[in-house]
mmCIF file of C-alpha atoms in Angstrom:
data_model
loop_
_atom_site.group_PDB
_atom_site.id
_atom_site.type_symbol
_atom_site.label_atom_id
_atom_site.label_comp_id
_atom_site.label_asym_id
_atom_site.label_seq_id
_atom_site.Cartn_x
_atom_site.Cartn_y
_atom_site.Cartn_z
ATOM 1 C CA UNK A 1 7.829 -4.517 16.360
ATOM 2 C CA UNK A 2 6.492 -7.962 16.704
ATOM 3 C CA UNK A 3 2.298 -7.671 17.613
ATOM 4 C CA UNK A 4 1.513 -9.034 21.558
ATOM 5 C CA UNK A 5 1.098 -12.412 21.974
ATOM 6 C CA UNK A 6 -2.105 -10.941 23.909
ATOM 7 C CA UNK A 7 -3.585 -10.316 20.634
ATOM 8 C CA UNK A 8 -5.426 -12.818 17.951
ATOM 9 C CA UNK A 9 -6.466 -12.585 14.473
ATOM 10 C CA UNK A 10 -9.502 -11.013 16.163
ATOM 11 C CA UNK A 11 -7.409 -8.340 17.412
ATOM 12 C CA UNK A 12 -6.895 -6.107 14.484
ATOM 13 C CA UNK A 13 -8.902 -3.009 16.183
ATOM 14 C CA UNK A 14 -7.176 -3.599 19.453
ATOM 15 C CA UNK A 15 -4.174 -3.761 17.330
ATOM 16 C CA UNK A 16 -4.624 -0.482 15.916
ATOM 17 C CA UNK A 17 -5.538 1.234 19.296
ATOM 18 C CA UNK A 18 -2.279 -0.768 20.479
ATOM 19 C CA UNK A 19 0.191 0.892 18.086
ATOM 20 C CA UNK A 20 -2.043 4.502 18.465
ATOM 21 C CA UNK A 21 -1.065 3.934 22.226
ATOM 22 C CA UNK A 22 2.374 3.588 21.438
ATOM 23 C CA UNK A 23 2.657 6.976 19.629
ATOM 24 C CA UNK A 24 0.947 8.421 22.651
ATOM 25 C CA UNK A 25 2.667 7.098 25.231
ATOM 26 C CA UNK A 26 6.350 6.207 26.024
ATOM 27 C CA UNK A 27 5.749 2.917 27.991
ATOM 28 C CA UNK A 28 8.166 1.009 30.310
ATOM 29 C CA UNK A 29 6.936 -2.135 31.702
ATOM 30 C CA UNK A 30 9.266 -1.914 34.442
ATOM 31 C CA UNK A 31 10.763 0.764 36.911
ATOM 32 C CA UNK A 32 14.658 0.816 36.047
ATOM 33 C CA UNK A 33 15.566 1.152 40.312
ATOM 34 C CA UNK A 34 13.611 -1.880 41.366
ATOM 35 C CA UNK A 35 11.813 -3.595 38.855
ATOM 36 C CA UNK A 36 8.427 -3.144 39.510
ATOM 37 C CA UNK A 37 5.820 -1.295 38.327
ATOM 38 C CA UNK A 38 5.571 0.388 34.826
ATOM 39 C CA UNK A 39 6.854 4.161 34.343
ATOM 40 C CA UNK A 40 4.729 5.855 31.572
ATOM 41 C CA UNK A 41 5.281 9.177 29.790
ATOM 42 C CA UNK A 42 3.676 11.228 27.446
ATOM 43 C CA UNK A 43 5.293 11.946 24.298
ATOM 44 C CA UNK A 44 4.829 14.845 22.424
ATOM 45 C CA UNK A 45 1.797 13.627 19.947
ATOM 46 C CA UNK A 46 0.502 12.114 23.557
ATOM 47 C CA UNK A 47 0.613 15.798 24.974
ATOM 48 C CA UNK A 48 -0.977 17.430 22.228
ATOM 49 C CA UNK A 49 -3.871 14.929 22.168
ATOM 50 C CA UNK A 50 -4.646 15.635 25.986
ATOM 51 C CA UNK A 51 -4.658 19.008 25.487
ATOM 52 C CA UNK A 52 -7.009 18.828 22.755
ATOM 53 C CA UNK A 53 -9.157 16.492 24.793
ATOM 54 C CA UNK A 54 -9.240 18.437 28.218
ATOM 55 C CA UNK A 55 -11.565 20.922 27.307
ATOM 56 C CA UNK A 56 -14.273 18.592 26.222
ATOM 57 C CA UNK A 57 -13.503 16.457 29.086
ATOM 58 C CA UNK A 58 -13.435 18.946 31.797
ATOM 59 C CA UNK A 59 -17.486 20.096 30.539
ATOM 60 C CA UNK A 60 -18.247 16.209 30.299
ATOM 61 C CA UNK A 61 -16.988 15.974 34.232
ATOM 62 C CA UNK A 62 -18.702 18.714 35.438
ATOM 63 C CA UNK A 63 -22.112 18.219 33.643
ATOM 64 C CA UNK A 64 -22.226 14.319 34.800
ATOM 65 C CA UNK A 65 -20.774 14.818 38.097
ATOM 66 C CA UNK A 66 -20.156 18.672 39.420
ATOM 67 C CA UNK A 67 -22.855 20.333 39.179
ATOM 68 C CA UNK A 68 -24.937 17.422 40.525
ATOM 69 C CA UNK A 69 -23.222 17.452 43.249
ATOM 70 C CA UNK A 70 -24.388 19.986 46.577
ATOM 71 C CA UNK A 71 -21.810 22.075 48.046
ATOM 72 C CA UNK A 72 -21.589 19.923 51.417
ATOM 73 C CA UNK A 73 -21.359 17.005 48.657
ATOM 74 C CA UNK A 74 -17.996 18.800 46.910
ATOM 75 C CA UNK A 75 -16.933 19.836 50.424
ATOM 76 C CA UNK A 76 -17.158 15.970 52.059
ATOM 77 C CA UNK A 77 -15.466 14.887 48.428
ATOM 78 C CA UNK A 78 -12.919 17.549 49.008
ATOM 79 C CA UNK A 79 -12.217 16.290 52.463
ATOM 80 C CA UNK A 80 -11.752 12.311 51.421
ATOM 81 C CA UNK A 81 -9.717 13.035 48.650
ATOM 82 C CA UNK A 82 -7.449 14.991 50.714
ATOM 83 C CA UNK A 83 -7.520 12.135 53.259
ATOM 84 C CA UNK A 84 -6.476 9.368 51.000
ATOM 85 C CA UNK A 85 -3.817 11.652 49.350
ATOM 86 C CA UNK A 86 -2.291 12.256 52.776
ATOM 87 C CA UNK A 87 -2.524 8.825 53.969
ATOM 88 C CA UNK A 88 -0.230 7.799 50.306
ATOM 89 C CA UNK A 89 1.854 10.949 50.868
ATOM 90 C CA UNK A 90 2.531 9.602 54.501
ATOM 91 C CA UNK A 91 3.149 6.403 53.375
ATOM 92 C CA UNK A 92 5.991 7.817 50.981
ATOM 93 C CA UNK A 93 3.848 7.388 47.776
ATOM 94 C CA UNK A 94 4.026 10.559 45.650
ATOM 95 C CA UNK A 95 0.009 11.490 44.297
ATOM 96 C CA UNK A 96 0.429 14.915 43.853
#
């Protein structure tokens, strides 16, 4: 595989993370039915590596962010997620 014309001779570490990405991640730069958009996909190394990351990052989110929050904070956050997910759901995205 030739190396992304994004990258120069500066690039080595991106480079690296670049080709790590790869083994993580089955990438499409475009959606086969229309041509737009990029369809991504873990593959199985991918999988494994979020599951070994989701405990540490679930205790990172709620230290920095959940248990700052007050319950009417979670509660209003609650309610504007839901919002914006319905308004893409109406709208015939997919978010959930």
């Amino acid at each position: 595989m030739d190396e992304p014309r994004w990258l120069d001779e500066r690039g080595a570490r991106a480079w690296r993370g670049y080709r790590q990405m790869r083994r993580l991640l089955d990438l499409r730069l475009a959606r086969e039915s229309d041509g737009r958009g990029a369809v991504v996909t873990l593959t199985a190394q991918g999988r494994l590596a979020v599951e070994a990351a989701a405990p540490g990052h679930v205790a990172a989110v709620r230290r920095h962010l959940i248990d700052l929050l007050t319950a009417d904070e979670i509660a209003a956050t609650d309610a504007l997620t839901r919002r914006v997910g319905d308004h893409l759901t109406d709208e015939g995205r997919s978010v959930r």
